[in-house]
Coordinates of C-alpha atoms in Angstrom, one line a residue:
M1 CA 128.3 16.6 211.0
R2 CA 127.3 19.7 209.1
W3 CA 126.5 17.6 205.8
R4 CA 124.1 15.5 208.0
I5 CA 122.3 18.5 209.4
L6 CA 121.9 19.8 205.6
V7 CA 120.6 16.6 204.4
N8 CA 118.1 16.3 207.5
S9 CA 117.1 19.6 206.9
L10 CA 116.0 18.5 203.4
E11 CA 114.4 15.4 204.1
K12 CA 110.8 14.8 204.1
T13 CA 109.5 14.5 207.6
G14 CA 106.0 14.6 209.4
A15 CA 107.2 17.8 211.0
R16 CA 107.6 19.9 207.8
D17 CA 104.9 20.4 205.2
T18 CA 105.8 21.0 201.4
L19 CA 105.9 24.9 201.8
E20 CA 108.3 24.7 204.5
R21 CA 110.7 22.2 202.7
L22 CA 110.7 24.5 200.0
S23 CA 111.6 27.4 202.0
V24 CA 114.4 25.2 203.7
A25 CA 115.6 24.4 200.4
T26 CA 115.7 27.7 198.7
E27 CA 117.6 29.1 202.0
K28 CA 120.3 26.4 201.3
L29 CA 120.7 27.5 197.6
G30 CA 122.6 30.5 198.6
P31 CA 125.6 29.2 200.2
I32 CA 125.9 26.3 197.9
L33 CA 125.9 28.8 194.7
A34 CA 128.5 31.0 196.8
L35 CA 130.7 27.9 197.4
A36 CA 130.3 26.9 193.7
L37 CA 131.4 30.5 192.6
L38 CA 134.5 30.2 194.9
V39 CA 136.1 27.4 193.0
P40 CA 136.5 29.3 189.6
T41 CA 137.6 32.5 191.5
S42 CA 140.3 30.5 193.4
L43 CA 141.6 29.1 190.1
A44 CA 141.9 32.6 188.7
L45 CA 143.4 33.9 191.8
F46 CA 146.0 30.9 191.7
L47 CA 146.7 31.9 188.0
L48 CA 147.2 35.2 189.0
G49 CA 149.7 34.4 191.7
I50 CA 151.7 32.2 189.4
T51 CA 152.0 35.0 187.1
A52 CA 153.0 37.6 189.6
G53 CA 155.7 35.4 190.8
F54 CA 157.0 34.3 187.4
G55 CA 156.9 38.1 186.5
L56 CA 158.9 39.0 189.7
A57 CA 161.5 36.3 188.7
T58 CA 161.8 37.4 185.3
G59 CA 161.4 41.2 185.9
D60 CA 158.8 41.5 183.1
W61 CA 155.5 41.8 184.4
I62 CA 154.8 44.1 187.3
I63 CA 150.9 44.7 186.9
A64 CA 150.1 41.2 188.4
M65 CA 151.7 42.1 191.7
E66 CA 150.1 45.4 191.9
V67 CA 146.6 43.5 191.4
I68 CA 147.4 41.2 194.2
R69 CA 148.3 44.1 196.2
F70 CA 145.1 45.6 196.1
F71 CA 143.5 42.4 196.6
L72 CA 145.0 41.5 199.8
L73 CA 144.4 45.2 200.9
L74 CA 140.5 44.7 200.3
A75 CA 141.1 41.3 201.9
L76 CA 142.3 42.8 205.2
A77 CA 139.3 45.2 205.2
L78 CA 136.8 42.5 204.8
T79 CA 138.7 40.7 207.8
L80 CA 138.0 43.5 210.2
I81 CA 134.3 44.0 209.1
G82 CA 133.5 40.3 208.5
P83 CA 132.6 39.2 212.2
V84 CA 130.2 42.0 212.0
I85 CA 128.5 41.7 209.1
L86 CA 128.8 37.8 208.8
P87 CA 129.4 36.2 212.3
T88 CA 130.2 32.6 211.2
R89 CA 131.5 31.5 214.6
D90 CA 129.8 31.6 217.7
S91 CA 132.2 32.1 220.5
G92 CA 129.5 31.9 223.2
S93 CA 129.0 28.1 222.3
V94 CA 132.5 27.1 222.9
V95 CA 132.0 27.9 226.6
R96 CA 130.1 24.5 226.9
M97 CA 133.7 23.0 225.6
L98 CA 135.0 24.1 228.9
L99 CA 133.3 21.3 230.6
L100 CA 135.4 18.7 228.7
P101 CA 139.1 17.9 229.2
I102 CA 140.2 20.5 226.4
P103 CA 143.3 22.7 226.7
R104 CA 141.9 26.3 226.0
V105 CA 145.0 26.7 223.6
A106 CA 143.4 23.9 221.7
L107 CA 139.9 25.6 221.6
Y108 CA 141.7 29.1 220.6
L109 CA 143.5 26.9 217.7
A110 CA 140.2 25.5 216.5
Q111 CA 138.7 29.1 216.6
M112 CA 141.5 30.6 214.7
T113 CA 141.5 27.8 211.9
G114 CA 138.1 28.0 211.4
A115 CA 138.8 31.8 209.7
V116 CA 139.8 29.9 206.8
A117 CA 136.1 29.4 206.2
D118 CA 135.5 32.9 205.7
P119 CA 135.3 33.6 201.9
W120 CA 137.9 36.5 202.0
V121 CA 140.5 34.5 204.0
L122 CA 139.8 31.4 201.6
L123 CA 140.7 33.3 198.7
I124 CA 144.1 34.4 200.0
V125 CA 145.2 30.9 200.1
P126 CA 145.3 30.6 196.0
V127 CA 147.6 33.7 195.7
M128 CA 149.9 32.7 198.6
I129 CA 150.5 29.4 197.0
G130 CA 150.7 30.9 193.4
V131 CA 153.5 33.3 193.8
P132 CA 156.1 31.0 195.0
I133 CA 155.3 28.6 192.4
G134 CA 155.8 31.5 189.9
L135 CA 159.1 32.2 191.3
A136 CA 160.3 28.6 191.2
I137 CA 159.0 28.4 187.8
G138 CA 161.4 31.4 186.9
L139 CA 164.2 29.4 188.6
K140 CA 164.4 31.8 191.7
F141 CA 164.2 28.9 194.3
G142 CA 165.6 31.0 197.1
A143 CA 163.1 33.6 196.3
A144 CA 160.2 31.0 196.2
L145 CA 161.3 29.8 199.7
V146 CA 161.0 33.1 201.0
A147 CA 157.8 33.9 199.4
L148 CA 156.4 30.6 200.9
L149 CA 157.5 31.6 204.5
A150 CA 156.0 35.0 203.9
G151 CA 152.6 33.7 202.8
V152 CA 152.7 31.4 205.8
V153 CA 153.0 34.3 208.1
F154 CA 150.8 36.6 206.5
M155 CA 148.0 33.8 206.9
I156 CA 148.7 33.4 210.4
F157 CA 148.3 37.1 210.9
V158 CA 145.0 37.1 208.8
M159 CA 143.6 34.3 211.1
G160 CA 144.9 35.8 214.1
L161 CA 143.3 39.0 213.0
T162 CA 140.0 37.3 212.0
S163 CA 139.9 35.9 215.4
L164 CA 140.9 38.6 217.4
A165 CA 137.9 40.8 215.9
S166 CA 135.3 38.0 216.1
S167 CA 136.3 38.0 219.9
I168 CA 136.1 41.6 220.2
V169 CA 132.6 41.5 218.7
H170 CA 131.4 38.9 221.1
L171 CA 132.8 40.8 224.2
L172 CA 130.9 44.0 223.2
L173 CA 127.6 42.1 222.7
R174 CA 128.1 39.9 226.0
D175 CA 126.2 42.7 227.9
R176 CA 122.8 43.2 226.4
R177 CA 122.5 47.1 226.5
R178 CA 125.8 47.6 225.3
G179 CA 125.2 45.2 222.6
D180 CA 122.1 47.0 221.5
I181 CA 124.2 50.1 221.1
V182 CA 127.1 48.7 219.7
M183 CA 124.7 47.1 217.1
L184 CA 122.9 50.2 216.2
I185 CA 125.8 52.2 215.7
L186 CA 127.6 49.6 213.6
V187 CA 124.3 49.5 211.4
L188 CA 124.2 53.0 211.0
V189 CA 127.9 53.6 210.3
I190 CA 127.9 50.8 207.5
P191 CA 125.6 52.5 204.9
V192 CA 127.6 55.8 205.5
V193 CA 131.0 54.5 205.0
A194 CA 130.3 54.2 201.2
L195 CA 129.5 58.2 201.6
A196 CA 132.2 59.1 203.6
P197 CA 134.8 60.1 200.6
Q198 CA 132.1 62.4 199.4
L199 CA 132.0 64.3 202.7
F200 CA 135.4 65.1 202.4
M201 CA 135.5 66.1 198.9
R202 CA 136.7 69.9 198.7
A203 CA 134.4 72.2 196.2
E204 CA 137.4 74.5 195.8
R205 CA 136.3 77.4 193.2
K206 CA 138.8 79.6 191.2
D207 CA 137.6 82.9 189.9
G208 CA 133.8 81.9 190.4
R209 CA 134.0 78.4 188.8
R210 CA 134.6 75.1 190.1
L211 CA 138.0 73.6 189.7
T212 CA 138.4 71.0 187.0
R213 CA 139.7 67.3 187.6
A214 CA 143.4 68.4 186.1
E215 CA 143.4 71.2 188.6
R216 CA 142.1 69.2 191.4
Q217 CA 144.8 66.6 190.8
A218 CA 147.4 69.4 190.7
L219 CA 146.3 70.5 194.3
P220 CA 148.8 69.5 197.2
P221 CA 147.8 66.4 199.0
S222 CA 145.5 66.7 201.9
A223 CA 146.5 66.1 205.3
T224 CA 144.3 62.5 205.3
A225 CA 146.4 61.4 202.4
V226 CA 149.6 62.3 203.7
A227 CA 148.9 60.4 206.7
A228 CA 147.6 57.3 204.9
G229 CA 150.8 57.6 202.6
R230 CA 153.0 57.5 205.7
L231 CA 150.9 54.3 207.5
L232 CA 150.9 52.5 204.1
P233 CA 154.1 50.9 204.5
Y234 CA 153.5 49.3 207.6
V235 CA 150.4 47.3 206.4
P236 CA 150.9 43.8 206.8
S237 CA 149.9 43.2 203.1
E238 CA 152.3 45.9 202.0
I239 CA 155.3 44.2 203.9
Y240 CA 154.5 40.9 202.2
R241 CA 154.6 42.6 199.1
R242 CA 157.6 44.2 199.8
T243 CA 159.2 40.9 201.1
T244 CA 158.5 38.8 197.7
I245 CA 159.7 42.0 195.9
T246 CA 162.7 42.0 197.7
S247 CA 163.2 38.2 197.7
A248 CA 163.2 38.2 193.8
R249 CA 166.4 40.5 193.7
A250 CA 168.3 39.6 197.2
P251 CA 166.6 36.9 199.2
L252 CA 168.8 37.5 202.1
E253 CA 167.6 41.2 202.2
A254 CA 164.1 40.0 202.5
T255 CA 164.6 38.7 205.9
V256 CA 164.1 41.9 207.4
P257 CA 160.6 42.7 206.5
L258 CA 159.8 38.7 206.6
A259 CA 160.9 39.3 210.4
T260 CA 158.7 42.2 210.9
L261 CA 155.8 40.7 209.3
G262 CA 156.5 37.6 211.7
M263 CA 156.8 40.1 214.9
I264 CA 153.3 41.7 213.8
A265 CA 151.8 38.3 213.3
L266 CA 152.8 36.8 216.7
T267 CA 151.4 40.1 218.4
I268 CA 148.1 39.5 216.9
Q269 CA 148.0 36.1 217.7
A270 CA 148.9 37.0 221.5
A271 CA 146.1 39.6 221.5
G272 CA 143.8 37.2 220.0
F273 CA 144.2 34.5 222.3
A274 CA 144.2 37.4 225.2
A275 CA 140.8 38.1 224.0
Y276 CA 139.5 34.6 223.3
R277 CA 140.4 33.8 226.9
R278 CA 138.4 36.8 228.1
V279 CA 135.3 35.5 225.9
L280 CA 135.7 32.2 228.0
D281 CA 135.5 33.7 231.1
M282 CA 133.4 36.7 230.8
P283 CA 129.9 35.8 231.8
V284 CA 126.8 37.1 229.7
S285 CA 124.7 39.9 230.8
L286 CA 121.1 40.0 229.7
G287 CA 120.4 43.1 231.6
T288 CA 116.8 44.2 232.6
R289 CA 113.9 46.1 231.1
R290 CA 112.7 48.9 232.9
A291 CA 109.2 50.5 232.4
G292 CA 109.4 53.3 229.9
S293 CA 107.7 56.8 229.9
F294 CA 105.1 55.5 227.3
A295 CA 103.6 52.9 229.1
A296 CA 100.1 54.2 228.9
L297 CA 100.5 54.8 225.2
W298 CA 100.9 51.1 224.3
K299 CA 97.3 50.6 226.0
R300 CA 95.5 53.0 223.5
V301 CA 93.2 51.7 220.7
I302 CA 94.4 53.0 217.4
P303 CA 91.2 54.7 215.5
G304 CA 89.8 52.4 213.2
L305 CA 91.3 49.1 214.4
S306 CA 89.8 46.8 216.9
P307 CA 91.7 46.4 220.2
A308 CA 93.1 43.3 219.4
A309 CA 94.6 44.5 216.1
S310 CA 95.7 47.8 218.0
A311 CA 97.4 45.6 220.3
V312 CA 99.2 43.8 217.8
A313 CA 100.2 46.7 215.9
F314 CA 101.7 48.3 219.2
T315 CA 103.4 45.1 219.8
Q316 CA 105.1 45.1 216.3
L317 CA 106.3 48.9 216.8
R318 CA 107.8 48.1 220.6
T319 CA 109.6 44.9 219.0
A320 CA 111.1 47.4 216.6
L321 CA 112.1 50.1 219.1
R322 CA 113.8 47.7 221.4
T323 CA 115.7 45.7 219.0
P324 CA 119.1 46.8 217.3
R325 CA 118.0 45.4 213.9
G326 CA 114.5 47.5 214.4
R327 CA 116.2 50.4 215.6
A328 CA 118.2 50.5 212.5
T329 CA 115.5 50.0 210.2
I330 CA 113.9 53.3 211.9
A331 CA 117.3 55.3 212.0
S332 CA 118.6 54.4 208.9
P333 CA 116.6 56.4 206.8
L334 CA 116.6 59.2 208.9
L335 CA 120.4 59.3 208.4
L336 CA 120.1 59.3 204.9
P337 CA 118.7 62.7 204.3
V338 CA 121.1 64.2 206.6
V339 CA 124.3 62.7 204.9
F340 CA 122.8 63.8 201.3
A341 CA 122.2 67.1 202.6
A342 CA 125.7 67.5 204.2
I343 CA 127.1 66.4 200.8
A344 CA 125.1 68.8 198.8
S345 CA 126.4 71.6 201.0
Q346 CA 129.8 70.5 200.9
S347 CA 130.2 69.7 197.0
G348 CA 127.2 71.9 195.9
R349 CA 125.6 68.6 194.4
M350 CA 123.9 65.3 195.3
P351 CA 126.1 62.3 195.2
F352 CA 124.0 60.7 192.4
P353 CA 122.3 62.3 189.5
G354 CA 118.2 62.6 189.5
I355 CA 117.7 64.3 192.8
D356 CA 116.9 68.0 192.8
G357 CA 118.9 69.7 195.8
Q358 CA 116.9 73.0 195.1
N359 CA 113.3 72.3 196.6
G360 CA 114.0 69.0 198.4
L361 CA 111.5 66.9 196.5
G362 CA 113.8 64.3 195.3
L363 CA 115.7 64.1 198.7
A364 CA 112.2 63.5 200.2
G365 CA 111.2 61.0 197.7
F366 CA 114.7 59.1 198.1
G367 CA 113.9 59.2 201.8
L368 CA 110.5 58.1 201.9
F369 CA 111.0 55.1 199.5
A370 CA 114.2 54.2 201.6
S371 CA 111.9 53.9 204.7
I372 CA 110.0 51.3 202.8
V373 CA 112.9 49.4 201.5
S374 CA 114.6 49.4 204.7
L375 CA 111.4 47.8 206.3
I376 CA 111.5 44.6 203.9
P377 CA 113.8 42.4 206.3
L378 CA 111.5 42.7 209.0
A379 CA 108.1 42.9 206.9
M380 CA 108.8 40.0 204.8
N381 CA 109.5 37.9 208.0
Q382 CA 107.1 39.8 210.4
F383 CA 106.0 36.4 212.3
A384 CA 109.5 35.4 213.2
M385 CA 110.0 38.6 214.9
D386 CA 107.7 37.4 217.5
R387 CA 109.6 33.9 217.8
A388 CA 107.8 32.1 220.7
G389 CA 105.2 35.0 220.8
F390 CA 103.2 33.7 217.5
T391 CA 102.2 30.7 219.5
R392 CA 100.9 33.2 222.2
Y393 CA 98.9 34.6 219.6
M394 CA 97.3 31.6 218.6
L395 CA 96.2 30.9 222.3
A396 CA 94.7 34.2 222.7
P397 CA 91.4 35.2 221.4
L398 CA 92.8 36.8 218.4
S399 CA 91.7 36.1 214.9
V400 CA 94.2 35.7 212.3
R401 CA 92.5 39.0 210.3
D402 CA 93.1 41.0 213.2
L403 CA 96.7 39.6 213.4
L404 CA 97.4 40.7 209.9
V405 CA 95.7 43.9 210.1
G406 CA 97.7 44.7 213.1
K407 CA 101.2 43.3 211.8
A408 CA 100.2 45.8 208.7
V409 CA 99.5 48.6 210.7
G410 CA 102.7 48.0 213.0
N411 CA 104.7 47.7 210.0
G412 CA 103.3 50.9 208.7
L413 CA 104.0 52.8 212.0
I414 CA 107.6 51.4 211.9
A415 CA 107.9 53.0 208.5
A416 CA 106.1 56.2 209.2
I417 CA 108.7 57.4 211.8
P418 CA 111.5 57.7 209.4
A419 CA 109.0 58.9 206.6
A420 CA 107.8 61.8 208.5
F421 CA 111.3 63.0 209.2
C422 CA 112.4 62.6 205.5
I423 CA 109.5 64.8 204.5
V424 CA 110.3 67.5 207.3
F425 CA 113.7 67.8 206.9
P426 CA 114.4 68.4 203.2
A427 CA 111.4 70.6 203.3
L428 CA 113.1 72.8 205.8
M429 CA 116.8 72.6 204.5
F430 CA 115.5 73.2 200.9
P431 CA 112.1 75.0 200.9
G432 CA 110.2 75.3 197.7
G433 CA 108.3 73.2 195.1
R434 CA 104.8 72.8 194.3
L435 CA 102.6 71.9 197.0
A436 CA 100.9 69.5 194.8
F437 CA 104.0 67.3 194.1
W438 CA 104.6 67.2 198.0
L439 CA 100.8 65.9 198.4
G440 CA 101.8 63.6 195.4
L441 CA 104.8 61.9 197.0
V442 CA 103.0 61.3 200.2
L443 CA 100.1 59.5 198.4
S444 CA 102.4 57.5 196.2
V445 CA 104.2 56.3 199.1
T446 CA 101.1 55.5 200.9
A447 CA 99.8 53.5 197.8
T448 CA 103.1 51.7 197.5
Y449 CA 103.0 50.3 201.2
V450 CA 99.2 49.5 201.2
L451 CA 100.0 47.3 198.1
I452 CA 103.1 45.4 199.7
A453 CA 101.2 44.9 202.9
P454 CA 99.2 41.8 201.9
V455 CA 102.4 40.5 199.8
A456 CA 104.5 40.8 202.9
A457 CA 102.1 38.7 205.0
A458 CA 101.9 35.9 202.5
L459 CA 105.9 35.8 202.0
S460 CA 106.4 35.7 205.8
A461 CA 104.0 32.6 206.0
I462 CA 105.4 30.7 202.7
F463 CA 109.1 31.5 203.5
P464 CA 109.8 31.5 207.2
K465 CA 112.8 32.0 209.0
A466 CA 113.8 32.3 212.6
A467 CA 115.3 35.7 213.1
D468 CA 117.5 37.2 215.8
L469 CA 116.8 41.0 215.9
N470 CA 119.7 41.6 218.2
S471 CA 122.0 40.6 215.4
I472 CA 123.1 42.6 212.4
G473 CA 124.1 40.0 210.4
S474 CA 122.3 37.2 208.1
G475 CA 120.5 36.1 211.5
S476 CA 118.1 39.1 211.3
N477 CA 117.5 39.0 207.6
A478 CA 114.5 37.6 206.0
H479 CA 114.5 34.6 204.0
Q480 CA 116.3 34.8 200.9
G481 CA 113.4 33.9 198.7
A482 CA 111.2 36.3 200.5
G483 CA 113.5 39.2 200.3
L484 CA 114.1 39.1 196.7
L485 CA 110.4 38.7 195.8
G486 CA 109.9 41.4 198.5
I487 CA 112.1 44.0 196.3
L488 CA 110.2 42.7 193.1
A489 CA 106.8 43.7 195.1
F490 CA 108.1 47.0 195.9
A491 CA 108.9 47.7 192.4
L492 CA 105.8 46.6 191.1
A493 CA 103.9 48.5 193.7
A494 CA 105.9 51.9 193.0
A495 CA 105.5 51.5 189.3
P496 CA 101.7 52.7 189.0
S497 CA 102.4 56.0 190.8
A498 CA 105.5 56.8 188.9
G499 CA 103.5 55.9 185.4
L500 CA 100.6 58.3 186.9
A501 CA 102.9 61.2 187.5
F502 CA 104.5 60.8 184.1
L503 CA 101.2 61.0 182.6
A504 CA 100.2 63.9 184.1
L505 CA 103.6 65.8 183.8
K506 CA 104.9 64.7 180.2
V507 CA 101.7 63.7 178.5
L508 CA 99.3 66.0 179.7
G509 CA 101.3 68.6 180.9
R510 CA 99.2 69.5 183.8
A511 CA 101.2 69.5 187.1
D512 CA 97.9 70.1 189.1
L513 CA 96.6 66.8 188.0
V514 CA 99.5 64.7 189.6
P515 CA 97.7 64.6 193.2
V516 CA 94.4 64.0 191.7
F517 CA 95.7 60.9 189.9
L518 CA 97.8 59.7 192.9
L519 CA 94.6 60.1 195.2
I520 CA 92.3 58.2 193.0
W521 CA 95.4 55.7 192.6
C522 CA 95.5 55.5 196.5
A523 CA 92.0 54.8 197.1
L524 CA 92.2 52.0 194.4
A525 CA 95.3 50.7 196.3
F526 CA 93.4 50.4 199.5
A527 CA 90.5 48.4 197.8
I528 CA 93.3 46.3 196.2
S529 CA 95.0 45.5 199.2
Y530 CA 91.5 44.7 201.1
V531 CA 90.7 42.1 198.5
L532 CA 94.3 40.6 198.6
F533 CA 94.3 40.2 202.4
I534 CA 91.3 37.8 201.8
P535 CA 93.5 35.0 200.4
V536 CA 96.0 35.9 202.5
T537 CA 94.2 35.3 205.6
R538 CA 93.4 31.8 204.3
L539 CA 96.8 31.1 203.5
V540 CA 98.0 32.3 207.1
T541 CA 95.3 30.2 208.8
S542 CA 96.5 27.1 207.0
R543 CA 99.8 27.8 208.2
C544 CA 99.4 28.7 211.8
E545 CA 100.5 25.3 213.1
S546 CA 103.6 25.1 210.8
L547 CA 104.7 28.5 212.0
A548 CA 103.9 27.9 215.5
Q549 CA 106.0 24.9 215.5
Y550 CA 108.7 26.2 213.3
Y551 CA 109.6 29.1 215.9

């Protein structure tokens, strides 16, 4: 059935034009390429498992088993966050199966088995098969049998954990308002996780100088490291490793950790089945919208725009403010300067080179351009944000020109909210720097966005993709082709501003010319954008019927 759906999506039909078939085809290329890359990766992991098993049997090679150890730890981490980032199983649609005479146990087994389709789970299988084969090649047949049983139990645990995490996510999202809060928190937490270790880095000093690496390594372990060391032996991947290593030396002694792993797997499976039953029994709560305190604001007309274009701009902004993905687009750039400022105050330096933490210019520049980059998933798919609302636009007395201008201004307002904070906060935290540089920074960001606006409208029309802004996974992203071309357009649009700043500072040595050059370029960017919107308007006009039918 899935294969027929893929083929039907690529076939030429009267409902799709050439651009839409191109959009669908390129969207399907990503999963196909990912599947093709899994084949050599699986073979490499299979050989790694054989090498590790043979090394355990002979007692010569231990490093292969250590590589598998860290790989399994990574796979467990991805198992926990996978249902959040890439929700591949929709438990809500399974509720329809309750109308058929299918036992709930059978539904759960199907849900749990579907976890093998996750890449990080699928890649565990070659390792679990390779290790027993390597032990058998080393003539450790008893150890091979124990390792095979441990691999089966570990896979049962992983599939149960995946099903449990997926069911918990669906339970949290069943309530509309609770789901919005959860999605917003997750989207904000995920980018900060990579920077979390630097928040806890100690900046000890000795005799007025920073400690060297050797001196830091000689320090006693922190309380966090001690707690992690105590909990690590109870992680299922560590129990599996201990079982296989013990089985190579004394197979009977390996039954104790194997039984422990089995009890953990059964516990997780029981919890997963209970959560899955709750998903089937719990009704969906959509919640209700109440009139906000800004009701009068949305009726105003933005200076310089027609009433129709102003209404489209405010609608675009309200859509972002009311959806988890839209709120994350606004809140993520707000969070980055705060995190980087905390890192700078904790460690005395920024987490990456090239940012001046004394005057805040570099931090402000990073935050401003991050505001535009975070907007790309929405701007490069701006017509899909409205879903059925796009059809209403076409039925209203609204010109395509007003629609495009309103969308461009609305996206600009979405980016302007975090951009204003990214200027004010670094300026207050790290005061200083020339006023000319601050003005030049604002002008460069303005010129960059103005040039991207017509490109975003064109890519949204060429590469349409239905989006669900209530999701933080791939369902809320723009088309892959539009996203990649949007990043390229951002780099090209920002390049002239960087070149003019380099010309004024490094070539001419005149810092006061930076805002002058960038002001001229900003005015020229507005003129270029105005000209580009002429063919883009014709493109969107020719695509209106296809876009309305698509959404």
